[in-house]
Amino acid sequence: MAKLEIVIFEDNRHLRESLEMVINSDPELACVATFSNGSDAIEKIKKHDPDIVLMDIEMPRVDGIDATRLIKKHFPEIQILIQTVFYDDDHIFKAICAGAAGYILKTTTPSGYIEALKDIGKGGSPMTPGIARRIVDLFRNSVPQKETAASPMLSFREKEVLHELVNGKSYKIIAADLNLSIDTVKSHIKNIYAKLQVNSNTEAVAKALRENL
């Protein structure tokens, strides 16, 4: 089984080296490169061709949000997990709009990092619980009470699944919570993405917020 290859962008040397050790301690993961800032991100990603990027927000020269936006523009298939000390709505919103597939705090445990990286590698969108709640609140507060004619019409079940996704839950947990099979959950998610014309739940939330669906 091929390992998930990960590139780290983190300006704190001690944390960068610690994360590299944590990642390489798991047999399913491999850290292939680390960088202290987001400058020349396209060239760095092109050289190492990772599956996942673990991205810090606050970095010198080019910050993590701008680097995320550039990477997703040139390499849309690469999944980006934001890791940061920021807990405010503005940073969360900007990271999601830039294309991040997950958002966790630096206070996350080593095992939490490993779990999040594996989850994102399987198509999930891991988020620290507190972050997930803020995104739910942003989503609810930004969606008008009445749907407009141009709004994509999600079914009741699709809305339930979307709500679970925004909470950062895995397909397996969603299936258990809603008493569905994993295949049925995947089918609903596929329909949600098609209707919203997105490729991840974070993109779905970003689109809903941007267009006030």
Short mmCIF file of C-alpha atoms in Angstrom, two decimals:
data_model
loop_
_atom_site.label_atom_id
_atom_site.label_comp_id
_atom_site.label_asym_id
_atom_site.label_seq_id
_atom_site.Cartn_x
_atom_site.Cartn_y
_atom_site.Cartn_z
CA MET A 1 0.00 0.00 0.00
CA ALA A 2 1.44 3.35 -1.07
CA LYS A 3 2.00 5.92 1.63
CA LEU A 4 0.25 9.28 1.61
CA GLU A 5 2.98 11.80 0.79
CA ILE A 6 2.84 15.08 2.66
CA VAL A 7 4.58 18.44 2.37
CA ILE A 8 4.67 20.77 5.39
CA PHE A 9 4.67 24.58 5.27
CA GLU A 10 5.40 25.89 8.79
CA ASP A 11 7.64 28.79 9.84
CA ASN A 12 8.30 27.53 13.38
CA ARG A 13 11.33 25.26 13.09
CA HIS A 14 10.64 23.24 16.23
CA LEU A 15 7.02 22.57 15.26
CA ARG A 16 8.01 21.84 11.67
CA GLU A 17 10.53 19.22 12.76
CA SER A 18 8.13 17.77 15.33
CA LEU A 19 5.36 17.42 12.74
CA GLU A 20 7.78 15.74 10.36
CA MET A 21 8.66 13.19 13.05
CA VAL A 22 4.99 12.60 13.92
CA ILE A 23 4.07 12.03 10.28
CA ASN A 24 6.99 9.70 9.58
CA SER A 25 6.18 7.67 12.70
CA ASP A 26 3.05 6.33 11.00
CA PRO A 27 3.50 3.55 8.42
CA GLU A 28 0.77 4.99 6.17
CA LEU A 29 2.25 8.50 5.97
CA ALA A 30 5.46 10.04 4.65
CA CYS A 31 6.70 13.61 4.93
CA VAL A 32 8.56 14.27 1.68
CA ALA A 33 9.54 17.90 2.29
CA THR A 34 9.20 20.80 4.74
CA PHE A 35 9.35 24.55 4.13
CA SER A 36 9.45 27.62 6.37
CA ASN A 37 7.32 29.87 4.14
CA GLY A 38 4.94 29.80 1.20
CA SER A 39 7.13 31.55 -1.36
CA ASP A 40 7.70 29.65 -4.61
CA ALA A 41 4.94 27.26 -3.52
CA ILE A 42 4.16 26.18 -7.08
CA GLU A 43 7.75 25.15 -7.79
CA LYS A 44 8.02 23.37 -4.45
CA ILE A 45 4.83 21.40 -5.01
CA LYS A 46 5.76 20.57 -8.59
CA LYS A 47 9.09 19.15 -7.42
CA HIS A 48 7.70 16.93 -4.65
CA ASP A 49 4.20 16.13 -6.00
CA PRO A 50 2.53 15.40 -2.62
CA ASP A 51 -0.93 14.02 -1.97
CA ILE A 52 -1.51 16.43 0.92
CA VAL A 53 -0.14 19.79 2.03
CA LEU A 54 -0.13 20.65 5.74
CA MET A 55 -0.27 24.44 5.65
CA ASP A 56 0.34 27.05 8.34
CA ILE A 57 -1.51 30.37 7.93
CA GLU A 58 0.87 32.87 9.50
CA MET A 59 4.16 32.71 7.56
CA PRO A 60 6.63 35.34 6.31
CA ARG A 61 6.75 36.50 2.66
CA VAL A 62 3.74 34.48 1.44
CA ASP A 63 1.13 33.47 4.00
CA GLY A 64 -0.70 30.15 4.06
CA ILE A 65 -3.97 31.43 2.64
CA ASP A 66 -2.30 32.93 -0.44
CA ALA A 67 -0.15 29.80 -0.83
CA THR A 68 -3.27 27.62 -0.56
CA ARG A 69 -5.03 29.64 -3.23
CA LEU A 70 -2.05 29.31 -5.60
CA ILE A 71 -1.62 25.58 -5.02
CA LYS A 72 -5.31 24.83 -5.57
CA LYS A 73 -5.29 26.89 -8.76
CA HIS A 74 -2.41 24.91 -10.28
CA PHE A 75 -2.90 21.56 -8.53
CA PRO A 76 -6.63 21.19 -7.75
CA GLU A 77 -6.23 17.51 -6.93
CA ILE A 78 -3.92 18.18 -3.97
CA GLN A 79 -5.70 18.32 -0.62
CA ILE A 80 -4.69 21.06 1.81
CA LEU A 81 -5.06 20.84 5.58
CA ILE A 82 -4.75 24.19 7.34
CA GLN A 83 -3.15 24.11 10.78
CA THR A 84 -3.09 27.31 12.78
CA VAL A 85 -3.47 29.08 16.11
CA PHE A 86 -6.21 31.31 14.65
CA TYR A 87 -9.74 30.64 15.81
CA ASP A 88 -11.58 33.61 14.32
CA ASP A 89 -14.24 33.53 11.61
CA ASP A 90 -12.29 35.70 9.16
CA HIS A 91 -9.33 33.32 8.94
CA ILE A 92 -11.64 30.30 8.76
CA PHE A 93 -13.68 31.86 5.96
CA LYS A 94 -10.61 32.92 3.97
CA ALA A 95 -8.99 29.49 4.29
CA ILE A 96 -12.13 27.73 3.06
CA CYS A 97 -12.58 30.14 0.17
CA ALA A 98 -8.93 29.58 -0.78
CA GLY A 99 -9.68 25.87 -1.20
CA ALA A 100 -8.58 24.24 2.06
CA ALA A 101 -10.23 20.87 2.63
CA GLY A 102 -9.69 20.84 6.39
CA TYR A 103 -8.86 23.23 9.23
CA ILE A 104 -7.35 22.20 12.58
CA LEU A 105 -5.74 24.02 15.48
CA LYS A 106 -2.09 23.62 16.45
CA THR A 107 -3.24 22.44 19.87
CA THR A 108 -4.37 19.21 18.17
CA THR A 109 -2.61 16.13 19.57
CA PRO A 110 -0.09 14.17 17.46
CA SER A 111 -2.62 11.37 17.07
CA GLY A 112 -5.19 13.98 16.03
CA TYR A 113 -2.85 15.22 13.29
CA ILE A 114 -2.35 11.68 11.99
CA GLU A 115 -6.08 10.99 12.04
CA ALA A 116 -6.82 14.26 10.22
CA LEU A 117 -4.21 13.59 7.52
CA LYS A 118 -5.53 10.08 6.91
CA ASP A 119 -9.10 11.37 6.82
CA ILE A 120 -8.29 14.06 4.27
CA GLY A 121 -6.44 11.47 2.22
CA LYS A 122 -9.65 9.45 2.01
CA GLY A 123 -11.71 12.41 0.83
CA GLY A 124 -12.84 13.65 4.21
CA SER A 125 -12.69 17.20 5.54
CA PRO A 126 -11.31 17.04 9.08
CA MET A 127 -11.82 19.99 11.39
CA THR A 128 -11.20 20.67 15.04
CA PRO A 129 -14.67 20.45 16.68
CA GLY A 130 -14.68 24.12 17.68
CA ILE A 131 -13.78 25.13 14.13
CA ALA A 132 -16.52 22.92 12.72
CA ARG A 133 -19.08 24.61 14.96
CA ARG A 134 -17.98 28.06 13.79
CA ILE A 135 -18.33 26.98 10.17
CA VAL A 136 -21.82 25.66 10.86
CA ASP A 137 -22.71 29.01 12.42
CA LEU A 138 -21.22 30.91 9.47
CA PHE A 139 -23.19 28.69 7.12
CA ARG A 140 -26.48 29.16 8.97
CA ASN A 141 -26.08 32.89 9.44
CA SER A 142 -25.22 33.50 5.79
CA VAL A 143 -27.99 31.44 4.18
CA PRO A 144 -31.23 33.41 3.73
CA GLN A 145 -34.46 32.04 5.18
CA LYS A 146 -36.01 31.68 1.74
CA GLU A 147 -34.34 29.97 -1.18
CA THR A 148 -34.02 31.98 -4.34
CA ALA A 149 -34.97 30.62 -7.75
CA ALA A 150 -31.28 30.25 -8.60
CA SER A 151 -30.46 28.27 -5.45
CA PRO A 152 -29.54 24.62 -5.99
CA MET A 153 -32.37 22.50 -4.58
CA LEU A 154 -30.88 20.06 -2.13
CA SER A 155 -33.15 17.35 -0.78
CA PHE A 156 -33.81 17.07 2.94
CA ARG A 157 -31.41 14.12 3.20
CA GLU A 158 -28.73 15.94 1.18
CA LYS A 159 -28.98 18.87 3.58
CA GLU A 160 -28.56 16.48 6.50
CA VAL A 161 -25.47 14.95 4.91
CA LEU A 162 -24.05 18.40 4.11
CA HIS A 163 -24.58 19.46 7.71
CA GLU A 164 -22.68 16.38 8.90
CA LEU A 165 -19.86 17.06 6.43
CA VAL A 166 -19.49 20.63 7.61
CA ASN A 167 -19.17 19.27 11.14
CA GLY A 168 -16.04 17.48 9.93
CA LYS A 169 -17.46 13.97 10.27
CA SER A 170 -16.14 11.06 8.22
CA TYR A 171 -18.32 9.12 5.80
CA LYS A 172 -18.43 6.22 8.26
CA ILE A 173 -19.69 8.37 11.12
CA ILE A 174 -22.23 10.11 8.89
CA ALA A 175 -23.56 6.73 7.80
CA ALA A 176 -23.91 5.65 11.44
CA ASP A 177 -25.50 8.93 12.56
CA LEU A 178 -28.08 8.94 9.74
CA ASN A 179 -28.59 5.17 9.67
CA LEU A 180 -27.40 4.91 6.07
CA SER A 181 -24.90 2.74 4.23
CA ILE A 182 -21.56 4.31 3.33
CA ASP A 183 -22.40 3.85 -0.36
CA THR A 184 -25.65 5.80 0.14
CA VAL A 185 -23.75 8.58 1.91
CA LYS A 186 -21.26 8.75 -0.96
CA SER A 187 -24.16 8.92 -3.42
CA HIS A 188 -25.71 11.85 -1.54
CA ILE A 189 -22.33 13.62 -1.38
CA LYS A 190 -21.86 13.14 -5.11
CA ASN A 191 -25.27 14.72 -5.72
CA ILE A 192 -24.48 17.62 -3.40
CA TYR A 193 -21.22 18.34 -5.19
CA ALA A 194 -22.92 18.12 -8.59
CA LYS A 195 -25.69 20.53 -7.59
CA LEU A 196 -23.29 23.01 -6.02
CA GLN A 197 -20.64 22.42 -8.73
CA VAL A 198 -17.88 21.86 -6.18
CA ASN A 199 -15.40 19.12 -5.29
CA SER A 200 -15.41 19.16 -1.48
CA ASN A 201 -17.64 20.06 1.42
CA THR A 202 -15.50 23.09 2.27
CA GLU A 203 -15.94 24.37 -1.27
CA ALA A 204 -19.68 23.82 -0.86
CA VAL A 205 -19.71 25.93 2.31
CA ALA A 206 -17.56 28.60 0.67
CA LYS A 207 -19.89 28.80 -2.31
CA ALA A 208 -22.93 29.05 -0.08
CA LEU A 209 -21.31 31.88 1.85
CA ARG A 210 -20.02 33.75 -1.19
CA GLU A 211 -23.25 33.53 -3.17
CA ASN A 212 -25.57 33.71 -0.17
CA LEU A 213 -27.45 30.63 -1.34
#
